[in-house]
CSV table of C-alpha atoms in Angstrom, one decimal:
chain,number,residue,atom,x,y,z
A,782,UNK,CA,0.9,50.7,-26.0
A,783,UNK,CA,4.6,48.7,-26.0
A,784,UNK,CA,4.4,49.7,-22.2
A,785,UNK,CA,1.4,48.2,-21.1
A,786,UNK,CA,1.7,45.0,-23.2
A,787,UNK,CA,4.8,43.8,-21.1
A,788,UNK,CA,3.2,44.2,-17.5
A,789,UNK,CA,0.2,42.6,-18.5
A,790,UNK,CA,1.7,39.9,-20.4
A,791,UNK,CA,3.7,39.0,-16.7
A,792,UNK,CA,0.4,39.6,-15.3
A,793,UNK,CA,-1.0,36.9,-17.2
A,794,UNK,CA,1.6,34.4,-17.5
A,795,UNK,CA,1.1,34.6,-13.6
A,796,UNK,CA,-2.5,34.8,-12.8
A,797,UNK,CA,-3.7,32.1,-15.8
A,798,UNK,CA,-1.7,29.0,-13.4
A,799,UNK,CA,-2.9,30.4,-10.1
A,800,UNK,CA,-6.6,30.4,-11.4
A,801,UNK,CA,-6.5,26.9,-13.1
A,802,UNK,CA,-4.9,25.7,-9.8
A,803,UNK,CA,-7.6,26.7,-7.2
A,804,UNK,CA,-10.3,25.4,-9.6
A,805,UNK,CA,-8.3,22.0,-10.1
A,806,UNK,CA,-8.4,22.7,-5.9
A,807,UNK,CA,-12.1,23.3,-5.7
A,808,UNK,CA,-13.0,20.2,-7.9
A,809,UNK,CA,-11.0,17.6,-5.7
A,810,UNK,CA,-12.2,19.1,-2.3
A,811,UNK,CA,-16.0,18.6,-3.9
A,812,UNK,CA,-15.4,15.4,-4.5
A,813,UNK,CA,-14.0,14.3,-1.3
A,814,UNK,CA,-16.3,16.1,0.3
A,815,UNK,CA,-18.7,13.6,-2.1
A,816,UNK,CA,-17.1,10.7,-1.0
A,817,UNK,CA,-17.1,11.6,2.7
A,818,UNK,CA,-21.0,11.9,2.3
A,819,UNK,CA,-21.8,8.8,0.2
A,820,UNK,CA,-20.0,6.7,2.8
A,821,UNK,CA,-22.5,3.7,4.2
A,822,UNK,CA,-21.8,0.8,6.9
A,823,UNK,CA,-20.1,-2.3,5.0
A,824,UNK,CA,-18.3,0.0,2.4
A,825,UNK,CA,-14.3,-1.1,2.5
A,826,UNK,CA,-12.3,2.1,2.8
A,827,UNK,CA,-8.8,2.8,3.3
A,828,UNK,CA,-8.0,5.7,5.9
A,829,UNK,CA,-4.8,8.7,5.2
A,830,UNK,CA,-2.4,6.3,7.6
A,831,UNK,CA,-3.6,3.4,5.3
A,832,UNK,CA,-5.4,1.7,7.2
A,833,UNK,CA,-8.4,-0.8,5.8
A,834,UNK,CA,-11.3,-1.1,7.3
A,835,UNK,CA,-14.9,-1.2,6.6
A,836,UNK,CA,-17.2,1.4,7.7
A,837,UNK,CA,-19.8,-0.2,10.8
A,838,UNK,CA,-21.9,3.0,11.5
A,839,UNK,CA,-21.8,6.4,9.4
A,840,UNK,CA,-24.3,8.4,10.9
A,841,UNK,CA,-22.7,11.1,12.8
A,842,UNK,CA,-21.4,14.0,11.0
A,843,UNK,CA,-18.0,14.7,11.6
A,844,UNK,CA,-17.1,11.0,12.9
A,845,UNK,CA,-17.4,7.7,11.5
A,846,UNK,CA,-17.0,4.0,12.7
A,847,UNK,CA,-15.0,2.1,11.3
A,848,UNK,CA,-14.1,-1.4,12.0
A,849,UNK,CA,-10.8,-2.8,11.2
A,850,UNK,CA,-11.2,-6.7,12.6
A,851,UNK,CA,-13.6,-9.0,13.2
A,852,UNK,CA,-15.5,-7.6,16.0
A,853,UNK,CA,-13.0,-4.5,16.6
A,854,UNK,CA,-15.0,-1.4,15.7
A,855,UNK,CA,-12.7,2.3,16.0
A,856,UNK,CA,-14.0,5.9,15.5
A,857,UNK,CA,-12.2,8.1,13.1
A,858,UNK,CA,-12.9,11.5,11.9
A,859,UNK,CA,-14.3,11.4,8.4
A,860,UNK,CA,-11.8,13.6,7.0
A,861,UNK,CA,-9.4,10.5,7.8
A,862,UNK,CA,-11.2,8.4,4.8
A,863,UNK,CA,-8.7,8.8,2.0
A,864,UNK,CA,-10.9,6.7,-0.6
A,865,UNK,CA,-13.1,3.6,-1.3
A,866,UNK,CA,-11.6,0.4,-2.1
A,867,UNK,CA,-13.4,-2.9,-3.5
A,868,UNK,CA,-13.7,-5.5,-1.1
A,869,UNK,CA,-10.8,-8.6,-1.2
A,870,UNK,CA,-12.1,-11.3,-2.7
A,871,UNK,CA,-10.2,-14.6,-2.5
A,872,UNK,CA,-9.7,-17.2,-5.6
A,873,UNK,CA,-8.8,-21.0,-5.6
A,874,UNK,CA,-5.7,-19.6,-7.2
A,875,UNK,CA,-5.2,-17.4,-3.4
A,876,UNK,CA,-5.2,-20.1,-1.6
A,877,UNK,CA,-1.7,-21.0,-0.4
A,878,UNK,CA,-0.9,-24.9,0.7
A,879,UNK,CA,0.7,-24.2,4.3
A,880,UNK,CA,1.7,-27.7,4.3
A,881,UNK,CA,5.4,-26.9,1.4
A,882,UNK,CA,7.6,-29.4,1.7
A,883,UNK,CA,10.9,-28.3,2.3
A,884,UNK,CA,14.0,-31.0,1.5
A,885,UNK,CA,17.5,-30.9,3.8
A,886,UNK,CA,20.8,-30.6,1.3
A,887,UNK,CA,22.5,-34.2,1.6
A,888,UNK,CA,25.5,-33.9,3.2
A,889,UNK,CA,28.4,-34.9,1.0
A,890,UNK,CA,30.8,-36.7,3.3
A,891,UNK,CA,32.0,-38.3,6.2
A,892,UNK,CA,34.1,-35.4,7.0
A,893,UNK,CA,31.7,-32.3,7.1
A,894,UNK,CA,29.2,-34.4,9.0
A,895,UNK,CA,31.6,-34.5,11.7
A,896,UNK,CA,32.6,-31.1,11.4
A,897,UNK,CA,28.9,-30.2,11.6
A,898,UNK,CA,28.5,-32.0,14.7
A,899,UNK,CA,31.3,-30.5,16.6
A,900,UNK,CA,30.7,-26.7,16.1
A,901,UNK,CA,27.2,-26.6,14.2
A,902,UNK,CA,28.6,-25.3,11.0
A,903,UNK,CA,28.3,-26.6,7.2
A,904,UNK,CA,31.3,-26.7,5.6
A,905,UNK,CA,30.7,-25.6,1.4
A,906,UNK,CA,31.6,-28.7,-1.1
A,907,UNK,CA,34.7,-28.3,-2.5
A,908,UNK,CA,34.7,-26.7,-5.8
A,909,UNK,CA,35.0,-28.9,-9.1
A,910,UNK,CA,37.9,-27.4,-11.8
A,911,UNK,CA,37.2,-28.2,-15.1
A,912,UNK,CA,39.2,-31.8,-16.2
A,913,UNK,CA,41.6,-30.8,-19.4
């Protein structure tokens, strides 16, 4: 009995991860296979090279349309659709004012302004030592 109970202790301690692998396996082909199959025109994917787009025409079987600008439609294999994303929705708080006003450093003398003039370069301020 002490014979067999080593070999098929190894034999378990092997097979048990191999099995709950291919099922973990099976389960996220079915649903990508789920996804691939749900997939309707104005759904916002994002392709395997990370691309997004939104899908224009899904009704051949192994290719899909997908356009990725305004008025720029691609075909893709389906298999290239990694998952679903929700569509980008902009907020008052997204908008950015393009018109930033950026301010010039003064220029602290006489001297550097000069210098500037003559070969283009800013000359640092000279740094203050503490008074004792």
């Amino acid at each position: 009995m002490n014979q067999l109970l080593l070999p098929l202790l190894l034999m378990a301690v092997v097979a048990i991860p191999l099995v709950m692998g291919t099922r973990k396996q099976k389960k996220a082909a079915a649903a990508q296979q789920e996804l691939l199959s749900s997939l309707a025109p104005g759904d916002r994917v994002m392709t395997t090279s990370g691309l997004y787009a939104s899908v224009a025409d899904a009704s051949a079987d192994t290719t899909i349309d997908l356009e990725i600008a305004p008025g720029v439609v691609t075909t893709w294999l389906r298999q290239a659709v990694r998952e679903k994303v929700e569509p980008v929705v902009e907020t008052d708080e997204d908008i950015v004012d393009d018109e930033a006003v950026v301010e010039e450093p003064a220029i602290e003398s006489k001297d550097e302004e000069r210098v500037e003039e003559k070969t283009g370069a800013q000359i640092a301020p000279p740094l203050e030592h503490g008074k004792k």
